[in-house]
């Protein structure tokens, strides 16, 4: 049972981190101190995608799968859990553009809200 939990934790943590990295800037509109954590998360997502690095959570998922007697998955989290679910296979570049627009929109909105708060 322990290895199933490792895999479930790794996949769940991946989804949570991905969601925060993409949408956390909008949360910062309400809780402004979150912006710095979200910026770091978004930059980490950028580095992982551009440099094609393997995320530590992918490593953890692979170890859990090995503990269950299953092979590690080829590719990373996006290849195995996001592609084909959130966007069609082969359209990663479209998903990356949409994600970039969402993040930049949240940051722009955050900056405008902060400016308006300072002017009050």
mmCIF file of N, CA and C in Angstrom:
data_model
loop_
_atom_site.group_PDB
_atom_site.id
_atom_site.type_symbol
_atom_site.label_atom_id
_atom_site.label_comp_id
_atom_site.label_asym_id
_atom_site.label_seq_id
_atom_site.Cartn_x
_atom_site.Cartn_y
_atom_site.Cartn_z
ATOM 1 N N UNK A 1 0.826 -1.199 0.000
ATOM 2 C CA UNK A 1 0.000 0.000 0.000
ATOM 3 C C UNK A 1 0.865 1.255 0.000
ATOM 4 N N UNK A 2 2.047 1.204 0.547
ATOM 5 C CA UNK A 2 2.890 2.387 0.668
ATOM 6 C C UNK A 2 3.314 2.985 -0.658
ATOM 7 N N UNK A 3 3.637 2.132 -1.630
ATOM 8 C CA UNK A 3 4.089 2.655 -2.922
ATOM 9 C C UNK A 3 2.951 3.302 -3.705
ATOM 10 N N UNK A 4 1.726 2.777 -3.536
ATOM 11 C CA UNK A 4 0.577 3.417 -4.185
ATOM 12 C C UNK A 4 0.414 4.838 -3.680
ATOM 13 N N UNK A 5 0.633 5.029 -2.381
ATOM 14 C CA UNK A 5 0.527 6.367 -1.802
ATOM 15 C C UNK A 5 1.619 7.295 -2.329
ATOM 16 N N UNK A 6 2.814 6.753 -2.532
ATOM 17 C CA UNK A 6 3.910 7.558 -3.078
ATOM 18 C C UNK A 6 3.546 8.044 -4.469
ATOM 19 N N UNK A 7 3.038 7.142 -5.305
ATOM 20 C CA UNK A 7 2.653 7.509 -6.667
ATOM 21 C C UNK A 7 1.510 8.527 -6.629
ATOM 22 N N UNK A 8 0.493 8.253 -5.810
ATOM 23 C CA UNK A 8 -0.656 9.160 -5.711
ATOM 24 C C UNK A 8 -0.221 10.532 -5.209
ATOM 25 N N UNK A 9 0.656 10.567 -4.214
ATOM 26 C CA UNK A 9 1.149 11.849 -3.699
ATOM 27 C C UNK A 9 1.896 12.611 -4.782
ATOM 28 N N UNK A 10 2.786 11.921 -5.497
ATOM 29 C CA UNK A 10 3.590 12.576 -6.526
ATOM 30 C C UNK A 10 2.706 13.152 -7.628
ATOM 31 N N UNK A 11 1.747 12.388 -8.093
ATOM 32 C CA UNK A 11 0.857 12.864 -9.154
ATOM 33 C C UNK A 11 -0.017 14.002 -8.638
ATOM 34 N N UNK A 12 -0.580 13.846 -7.453
ATOM 35 C CA UNK A 12 -1.414 14.907 -6.869
ATOM 36 C C UNK A 12 -0.637 16.187 -6.630
ATOM 37 N N UNK A 13 0.570 16.057 -6.114
ATOM 38 C CA UNK A 13 1.412 17.234 -5.878
ATOM 39 C C UNK A 13 1.772 17.909 -7.201
ATOM 40 N N UNK A 14 1.996 17.116 -8.237
ATOM 41 C CA UNK A 14 2.263 17.680 -9.562
ATOM 42 C C UNK A 14 1.086 18.532 -10.039
ATOM 43 N N UNK A 15 -0.120 17.973 -9.947
ATOM 44 C CA UNK A 15 -1.304 18.721 -10.378
ATOM 45 C C UNK A 15 -1.463 20.003 -9.574
ATOM 46 N N UNK A 16 -1.285 19.918 -8.261
ATOM 47 C CA UNK A 16 -1.427 21.096 -7.406
ATOM 48 C C UNK A 16 -0.376 22.157 -7.748
ATOM 49 N N UNK A 17 0.859 21.723 -7.937
ATOM 50 C CA UNK A 17 1.927 22.671 -8.257
ATOM 51 C C UNK A 17 1.689 23.306 -9.625
ATOM 52 N N UNK A 18 1.287 22.501 -10.595
ATOM 53 C CA UNK A 18 1.005 23.024 -11.931
ATOM 54 C C UNK A 18 -0.129 24.044 -11.877
ATOM 55 N N UNK A 19 -1.190 23.718 -11.158
ATOM 56 C CA UNK A 19 -2.322 24.647 -11.027
ATOM 57 C C UNK A 19 -1.877 25.955 -10.362
ATOM 58 N N UNK A 20 -1.089 25.853 -9.294
ATOM 59 C CA UNK A 20 -0.626 27.069 -8.621
ATOM 60 C C UNK A 20 0.325 27.862 -9.507
ATOM 61 N N UNK A 21 1.208 27.169 -10.215
ATOM 62 C CA UNK A 21 2.141 27.862 -11.102
ATOM 63 C C UNK A 21 1.438 28.623 -12.201
ATOM 64 N N UNK A 22 0.304 28.093 -12.657
ATOM 65 C CA UNK A 22 -0.444 28.747 -13.733
ATOM 66 C C UNK A 22 -1.423 29.781 -13.187
ATOM 67 N N UNK A 23 -2.177 29.430 -12.163
ATOM 68 C CA UNK A 23 -3.272 30.284 -11.692
ATOM 69 C C UNK A 23 -2.985 31.030 -10.391
ATOM 70 N N UNK A 24 -1.837 30.782 -9.785
ATOM 71 C CA UNK A 24 -1.521 31.410 -8.503
ATOM 72 C C UNK A 24 -1.461 32.924 -8.557
ATOM 73 N N UNK A 25 -1.133 33.488 -9.699
ATOM 74 C CA UNK A 25 -1.117 34.944 -9.838
ATOM 75 C C UNK A 25 -2.495 35.546 -9.607
ATOM 76 N N UNK A 26 -3.536 34.808 -9.987
ATOM 77 C CA UNK A 26 -4.898 35.289 -9.734
ATOM 78 C C UNK A 26 -5.221 35.233 -8.239
ATOM 79 N N UNK A 27 -4.707 34.219 -7.534
ATOM 80 C CA UNK A 27 -4.879 34.166 -6.076
ATOM 81 C C UNK A 27 -4.205 35.353 -5.404
ATOM 82 N N UNK A 28 -3.106 35.795 -5.989
ATOM 83 C CA UNK A 28 -2.377 36.931 -5.421
ATOM 84 C C UNK A 28 -3.167 38.236 -5.531
ATOM 85 N N UNK A 29 -4.165 38.273 -6.382
ATOM 86 C CA UNK A 29 -5.022 39.465 -6.429
ATOM 87 C C UNK A 29 -5.713 39.635 -5.077
ATOM 88 N N UNK A 30 -6.059 38.521 -4.450
ATOM 89 C CA UNK A 30 -6.722 38.558 -3.147
ATOM 90 C C UNK A 30 -5.711 38.544 -2.006
ATOM 91 N N UNK A 31 -4.656 37.743 -2.157
ATOM 92 C CA UNK A 31 -3.621 37.602 -1.133
ATOM 93 C C UNK A 31 -2.281 37.999 -1.752
ATOM 94 N N UNK A 32 -1.964 39.290 -1.747
ATOM 95 C CA UNK A 32 -0.805 39.812 -2.487
ATOM 96 C C UNK A 32 0.538 39.172 -2.148
ATOM 97 N N UNK A 33 0.733 38.716 -0.942
ATOM 98 C CA UNK A 33 2.033 38.128 -0.586
ATOM 99 C C UNK A 33 2.321 36.823 -1.325
ATOM 100 N N UNK A 34 1.289 36.217 -1.881
ATOM 101 C CA UNK A 34 1.471 34.978 -2.647
ATOM 102 C C UNK A 34 2.215 35.205 -3.959
ATOM 103 N N UNK A 35 2.274 36.453 -4.424
ATOM 104 C CA UNK A 35 2.830 36.699 -5.752
ATOM 105 C C UNK A 35 4.262 36.186 -5.870
ATOM 106 N N UNK A 36 5.055 36.333 -4.824
ATOM 107 C CA UNK A 36 6.458 35.915 -4.916
ATOM 108 C C UNK A 36 6.589 34.404 -4.995
ATOM 109 N N UNK A 37 5.743 33.697 -4.271
ATOM 110 C CA UNK A 37 5.757 32.234 -4.346
ATOM 111 C C UNK A 37 5.312 31.801 -5.741
ATOM 112 N N UNK A 38 4.295 32.488 -6.275
ATOM 113 C CA UNK A 38 3.800 32.143 -7.593
ATOM 114 C C UNK A 38 4.829 32.450 -8.672
ATOM 115 N N UNK A 39 5.543 33.558 -8.544
ATOM 116 C CA UNK A 39 6.592 33.891 -9.520
ATOM 117 C C UNK A 39 7.654 32.793 -9.535
ATOM 118 N N UNK A 40 8.050 32.344 -8.362
ATOM 119 C CA UNK A 40 9.046 31.264 -8.275
ATOM 120 C C UNK A 40 8.495 29.989 -8.912
ATOM 121 N N UNK A 41 7.233 29.671 -8.631
ATOM 122 C CA UNK A 41 6.618 28.473 -9.218
ATOM 123 C C UNK A 41 6.554 28.583 -10.742
ATOM 124 N N UNK A 42 6.157 29.737 -11.250
ATOM 125 C CA UNK A 42 6.071 29.924 -12.700
ATOM 126 C C UNK A 42 7.453 29.836 -13.347
ATOM 127 N N UNK A 43 8.447 30.412 -12.693
ATOM 128 C CA UNK A 43 9.806 30.319 -13.231
ATOM 129 C C UNK A 43 10.303 28.876 -13.228
ATOM 130 N N UNK A 44 9.966 28.129 -12.182
ATOM 131 C CA UNK A 44 10.347 26.716 -12.128
ATOM 132 C C UNK A 44 9.695 25.958 -13.284
ATOM 133 N N UNK A 45 8.419 26.224 -13.542
ATOM 134 C CA UNK A 45 7.744 25.585 -14.667
ATOM 135 C C UNK A 45 8.448 25.918 -15.979
ATOM 136 N N UNK A 46 8.833 27.167 -16.132
ATOM 137 C CA UNK A 46 9.529 27.599 -17.347
ATOM 138 C C UNK A 46 10.857 26.859 -17.508
ATOM 139 N N UNK A 47 11.624 26.786 -16.434
ATOM 140 C CA UNK A 47 12.928 26.111 -16.477
ATOM 141 C C UNK A 47 12.754 24.632 -16.816
ATOM 142 N N UNK A 48 11.798 23.982 -16.181
ATOM 143 C CA UNK A 48 11.554 22.556 -16.425
ATOM 144 C C UNK A 48 11.219 22.308 -17.891
ATOM 145 N N UNK A 49 10.355 23.161 -18.470
ATOM 146 C CA UNK A 49 9.925 22.960 -19.858
ATOM 147 C C UNK A 49 11.041 23.306 -20.835
ATOM 148 N N UNK A 50 11.684 24.461 -20.638
ATOM 149 C CA UNK A 50 12.703 24.919 -21.592
ATOM 150 C C UNK A 50 13.943 24.030 -21.547
ATOM 151 N N UNK A 51 14.409 23.718 -20.346
ATOM 152 C CA UNK A 51 15.631 22.931 -20.205
ATOM 153 C C UNK A 51 15.364 21.419 -20.260
ATOM 154 N N UNK A 52 14.075 21.051 -20.321
ATOM 155 C CA UNK A 52 13.694 19.637 -20.363
ATOM 156 C C UNK A 52 14.284 18.856 -19.183
ATOM 157 N N UNK A 53 14.196 19.484 -18.005
ATOM 158 C CA UNK A 53 14.676 18.844 -16.787
ATOM 159 C C UNK A 53 13.622 17.893 -16.243
ATOM 160 N N UNK A 54 14.071 16.963 -15.444
ATOM 161 C CA UNK A 54 13.148 16.044 -14.790
ATOM 162 C C UNK A 54 12.834 16.596 -13.402
ATOM 163 N N UNK A 55 11.577 16.784 -13.137
ATOM 164 C CA UNK A 55 11.120 17.321 -11.850
ATOM 165 C C UNK A 55 11.357 16.290 -10.740
ATOM 166 N N UNK A 56 11.687 16.746 -9.541
ATOM 167 C CA UNK A 56 11.849 15.810 -8.421
ATOM 168 C C UNK A 56 10.586 14.988 -8.143
ATOM 169 N N UNK A 57 9.411 15.543 -8.427
ATOM 170 C CA UNK A 57 8.184 14.778 -8.226
ATOM 171 C C UNK A 57 8.070 13.638 -9.243
ATOM 172 N N UNK A 58 8.598 13.842 -10.433
ATOM 173 C CA UNK A 58 8.623 12.755 -11.427
ATOM 174 C C UNK A 58 9.536 11.641 -10.940
ATOM 175 N N UNK A 59 10.679 12.021 -10.386
ATOM 176 C CA UNK A 59 11.597 11.033 -9.822
ATOM 177 C C UNK A 59 10.883 10.230 -8.729
ATOM 178 N N UNK A 60 10.134 10.925 -7.850
ATOM 179 C CA UNK A 60 9.419 10.263 -6.767
ATOM 180 C C UNK A 60 8.350 9.318 -7.318
ATOM 181 N N UNK A 61 7.614 9.761 -8.324
ATOM 182 C CA UNK A 61 6.612 8.894 -8.945
ATOM 183 C C UNK A 61 7.257 7.644 -9.541
ATOM 184 N N UNK A 62 8.381 7.828 -10.222
ATOM 185 C CA UNK A 62 9.087 6.689 -10.821
ATOM 186 C C UNK A 62 9.543 5.694 -9.757
ATOM 187 N N UNK A 63 10.043 6.179 -8.613
ATOM 188 C CA UNK A 63 10.460 5.267 -7.542
ATOM 189 C C UNK A 63 9.260 4.513 -6.989
ATOM 190 N N UNK A 64 8.130 5.184 -6.852
ATOM 191 C CA UNK A 64 6.923 4.506 -6.384
ATOM 192 C C UNK A 64 6.463 3.440 -7.360
ATOM 193 N N UNK A 65 6.511 3.750 -8.650
ATOM 194 C CA UNK A 65 6.135 2.772 -9.675
ATOM 195 C C UNK A 65 7.068 1.573 -9.633
ATOM 196 N N UNK A 66 8.367 1.828 -9.476
ATOM 197 C CA UNK A 66 9.328 0.730 -9.388
ATOM 198 C C UNK A 66 9.049 -0.139 -8.169
ATOM 199 N N UNK A 67 8.664 0.502 -7.060
ATOM 200 C CA UNK A 67 8.312 -0.253 -5.860
ATOM 201 C C UNK A 67 7.095 -1.139 -6.054
ATOM 202 N N UNK A 68 6.247 -0.766 -6.989
ATOM 203 C CA UNK A 68 5.067 -1.575 -7.320
ATOM 204 C C UNK A 68 5.361 -2.621 -8.385
ATOM 205 N N UNK A 69 6.627 -2.648 -8.846
ATOM 206 C CA UNK A 69 6.994 -3.600 -9.882
ATOM 207 C C UNK A 69 6.641 -3.129 -11.281
ATOM 208 N N UNK A 70 6.357 -1.843 -11.420
ATOM 209 C CA UNK A 70 6.018 -1.266 -12.731
ATOM 210 C C UNK A 70 7.206 -0.463 -13.232
ATOM 211 N N UNK A 71 7.348 -0.339 -14.541
ATOM 212 C CA UNK A 71 8.466 0.462 -15.060
ATOM 213 C C UNK A 71 8.198 1.954 -14.883
ATOM 214 N N UNK A 72 9.276 2.713 -14.808
ATOM 215 C CA UNK A 72 9.150 4.171 -14.800
ATOM 216 C C UNK A 72 8.561 4.602 -16.135
ATOM 217 N N UNK A 73 7.791 5.664 -16.126
ATOM 218 C CA UNK A 73 7.178 6.160 -17.353
ATOM 219 C C UNK A 73 8.195 6.931 -18.180
ATOM 220 N N UNK A 74 8.083 6.822 -19.489
ATOM 221 C CA UNK A 74 8.920 7.624 -20.387
ATOM 222 C C UNK A 74 8.429 9.062 -20.332
ATOM 223 N N UNK A 75 9.338 10.003 -20.298
ATOM 224 C CA UNK A 75 8.944 11.414 -20.267
ATOM 225 C C UNK A 75 8.577 11.853 -18.872
ATOM 226 N N UNK A 76 8.072 13.053 -18.797
ATOM 227 C CA UNK A 76 7.740 13.639 -17.503
ATOM 228 C C UNK A 76 6.244 13.701 -17.260
ATOM 229 N N UNK A 77 5.878 14.469 -16.257
ATOM 230 C CA UNK A 77 4.485 14.599 -15.840
ATOM 231 C C UNK A 77 3.606 15.118 -16.972
ATOM 232 N N UNK A 78 4.052 16.158 -17.654
ATOM 233 C CA UNK A 78 3.235 16.731 -18.725
ATOM 234 C C UNK A 78 2.986 15.712 -19.828
ATOM 235 N N UNK A 79 4.008 14.963 -20.181
ATOM 236 C CA UNK A 79 3.866 13.953 -21.238
ATOM 237 C C UNK A 79 2.879 12.858 -20.848
ATOM 238 N N UNK A 80 2.910 12.469 -19.585
ATOM 239 C CA UNK A 80 2.147 11.309 -19.142
ATOM 240 C C UNK A 80 0.801 11.618 -18.503
ATOM 241 N N UNK A 81 0.630 12.809 -17.971
ATOM 242 C CA UNK A 81 -0.603 13.103 -17.227
ATOM 243 C C UNK A 81 -1.355 14.322 -17.742
ATOM 244 N N UNK A 82 -0.722 15.197 -18.500
ATOM 245 C CA UNK A 82 -1.410 16.408 -18.985
ATOM 246 C C UNK A 82 -1.724 16.316 -20.477
ATOM 247 N N UNK A 83 -0.751 15.877 -21.271
ATOM 248 C CA UNK A 83 -0.975 15.750 -22.716
ATOM 249 C C UNK A 83 -2.076 14.728 -22.967
ATOM 250 N N UNK A 84 -3.002 15.090 -23.815
ATOM 251 C CA UNK A 84 -4.119 14.208 -24.104
ATOM 252 C C UNK A 84 -5.277 14.376 -23.135
ATOM 253 N N UNK A 85 -5.034 15.067 -22.014
ATOM 254 C CA UNK A 85 -6.096 15.335 -21.041
ATOM 255 C C UNK A 85 -6.484 16.811 -21.109
ATOM 256 N N UNK A 86 -5.502 17.690 -20.962
ATOM 257 C CA UNK A 86 -5.746 19.127 -20.971
ATOM 258 C C UNK A 86 -5.507 19.761 -22.336
ATOM 259 N N UNK A 87 -4.791 19.097 -23.170
ATOM 260 C CA UNK A 87 -4.541 19.546 -24.535
ATOM 261 C C UNK A 87 -4.196 18.324 -25.379
ATOM 262 N N UNK A 88 -4.474 18.388 -26.680
ATOM 263 C CA UNK A 88 -4.199 17.219 -27.525
ATOM 264 C C UNK A 88 -2.700 16.956 -27.672
ATOM 265 N N UNK A 89 -2.345 15.687 -27.788
ATOM 266 C CA UNK A 89 -0.956 15.333 -28.050
ATOM 267 C C UNK A 89 -0.494 16.064 -29.307
ATOM 268 N N UNK A 90 0.712 16.585 -29.274
ATOM 269 C CA UNK A 90 1.262 17.296 -30.419
ATOM 270 C C UNK A 90 0.985 18.787 -30.399
ATOM 271 N N UNK A 91 0.197 19.253 -29.447
ATOM 272 C CA UNK A 91 -0.134 20.678 -29.369
ATOM 273 C C UNK A 91 0.436 21.318 -28.103
ATOM 274 N N UNK A 92 1.586 20.814 -27.675
ATOM 275 C CA UNK A 92 2.217 21.357 -26.479
ATOM 276 C C UNK A 92 2.505 22.843 -26.623
ATOM 277 N N UNK A 93 2.901 23.252 -27.816
ATOM 278 C CA UNK A 93 3.240 24.663 -28.047
ATOM 279 C C UNK A 93 2.021 25.548 -27.854
ATOM 280 N N UNK A 94 0.835 25.080 -28.219
ATOM 281 C CA UNK A 94 -0.389 25.861 -28.005
ATOM 282 C C UNK A 94 -0.658 25.965 -26.509
ATOM 283 N N UNK A 95 -0.528 24.850 -25.804
ATOM 284 C CA UNK A 95 -0.738 24.853 -24.356
ATOM 285 C C UNK A 95 0.259 25.791 -23.677
ATOM 286 N N UNK A 96 1.498 25.795 -24.137
ATOM 287 C CA UNK A 96 2.508 26.674 -23.545
ATOM 288 C C UNK A 96 2.157 28.144 -23.766
ATOM 289 N N UNK A 97 1.638 28.478 -24.944
ATOM 290 C CA UNK A 97 1.229 29.860 -25.217
ATOM 291 C C UNK A 97 0.051 30.249 -24.327
ATOM 292 N N UNK A 98 -0.928 29.369 -24.203
ATOM 293 C CA UNK A 98 -2.089 29.651 -23.350
ATOM 294 C C UNK A 98 -1.646 29.848 -21.907
ATOM 295 N N UNK A 99 -0.760 28.990 -21.426
ATOM 296 C CA UNK A 99 -0.258 29.106 -20.054
ATOM 297 C C UNK A 99 0.482 30.432 -19.869
ATOM 298 N N UNK A 100 1.334 30.787 -20.821
ATOM 299 C CA UNK A 100 2.074 32.053 -20.739
ATOM 300 C C UNK A 100 1.115 33.239 -20.698
ATOM 301 N N UNK A 101 0.081 33.207 -21.521
ATOM 302 C CA UNK A 101 -0.913 34.300 -21.539
ATOM 303 C C UNK A 101 -1.642 34.371 -20.203
ATOM 304 N N UNK A 102 -2.029 33.226 -19.651
ATOM 305 C CA UNK A 102 -2.698 33.218 -18.345
ATOM 306 C C UNK A 102 -1.807 33.809 -17.258
ATOM 307 N N UNK A 103 -0.558 33.378 -17.228
ATOM 308 C CA UNK A 103 0.362 33.874 -16.195
ATOM 309 C C UNK A 103 0.600 35.370 -16.359
ATOM 310 N N UNK A 104 0.878 35.803 -17.581
ATOM 311 C CA UNK A 104 1.120 37.234 -17.808
ATOM 312 C C UNK A 104 -0.121 38.069 -17.534
ATOM 313 N N UNK A 105 -1.303 37.542 -17.820
ATOM 314 C CA UNK A 105 -2.547 38.243 -17.500
ATOM 315 C C UNK A 105 -2.702 38.397 -15.995
ATOM 316 N N UNK A 106 -2.408 37.330 -15.265
ATOM 317 C CA UNK A 106 -2.532 37.413 -13.801
ATOM 318 C C UNK A 106 -1.535 38.408 -13.227
ATOM 319 N N UNK A 107 -0.329 38.434 -13.770
ATOM 320 C CA UNK A 107 0.677 39.381 -13.280
ATOM 321 C C UNK A 107 0.300 40.815 -13.631
ATOM 322 N N UNK A 108 -0.232 41.025 -14.823
ATOM 323 C CA UNK A 108 -0.660 42.372 -15.224
ATOM 324 C C UNK A 108 -1.801 42.847 -14.331
ATOM 325 N N UNK A 109 -2.781 41.981 -14.113
ATOM 326 C CA UNK A 109 -3.881 42.317 -13.217
ATOM 327 C C UNK A 109 -3.398 42.603 -11.809
ATOM 328 N N UNK A 110 -2.449 41.809 -11.342
ATOM 329 C CA UNK A 110 -1.874 42.036 -10.012
ATOM 330 C C UNK A 110 -1.221 43.410 -9.931
ATOM 331 N N UNK A 111 -0.416 43.743 -10.943
ATOM 332 C CA UNK A 111 0.267 45.047 -10.955
ATOM 333 C C UNK A 111 -0.738 46.186 -10.985
ATOM 334 N N UNK A 112 -1.797 46.062 -11.765
ATOM 335 C CA UNK A 112 -2.816 47.117 -11.837
ATOM 336 C C UNK A 112 -3.550 47.267 -10.510
ATOM 337 N N UNK A 113 -3.875 46.153 -9.873
ATOM 338 C CA UNK A 113 -4.526 46.211 -8.561
ATOM 339 C C UNK A 113 -3.619 46.842 -7.513
ATOM 340 N N UNK A 114 -2.348 46.493 -7.528
ATOM 341 C CA UNK A 114 -1.406 47.071 -6.572
ATOM 342 C C UNK A 114 -1.283 48.573 -6.795
ATOM 343 N N UNK A 115 -1.246 48.977 -8.045
ATOM 344 C CA UNK A 115 -1.148 50.410 -8.372
ATOM 345 C C UNK A 115 -2.389 51.144 -7.864
ATOM 346 N N UNK A 116 -3.563 50.567 -8.091
ATOM 347 C CA UNK A 116 -4.798 51.193 -7.638
ATOM 348 C C UNK A 116 -4.838 51.275 -6.112
ATOM 349 N N UNK A 117 -4.362 50.243 -5.429
ATOM 350 C CA UNK A 117 -4.337 50.258 -3.957
ATOM 351 C C UNK A 117 -3.404 51.340 -3.428
ATOM 352 N N UNK A 118 -2.267 51.527 -4.121
ATOM 353 C CA UNK A 118 -1.320 52.567 -3.681
ATOM 354 C C UNK A 118 -1.876 53.968 -3.904
ATOM 355 N N UNK A 119 -2.668 54.135 -4.939
ATOM 356 C CA UNK A 119 -3.227 55.455 -5.247
ATOM 357 C C UNK A 119 -4.351 55.855 -4.294
ATOM 358 N N UNK A 120 -4.918 54.907 -3.606
ATOM 359 C CA UNK A 120 -6.006 55.222 -2.649
ATOM 360 C C UNK A 120 -5.511 55.881 -1.424
#
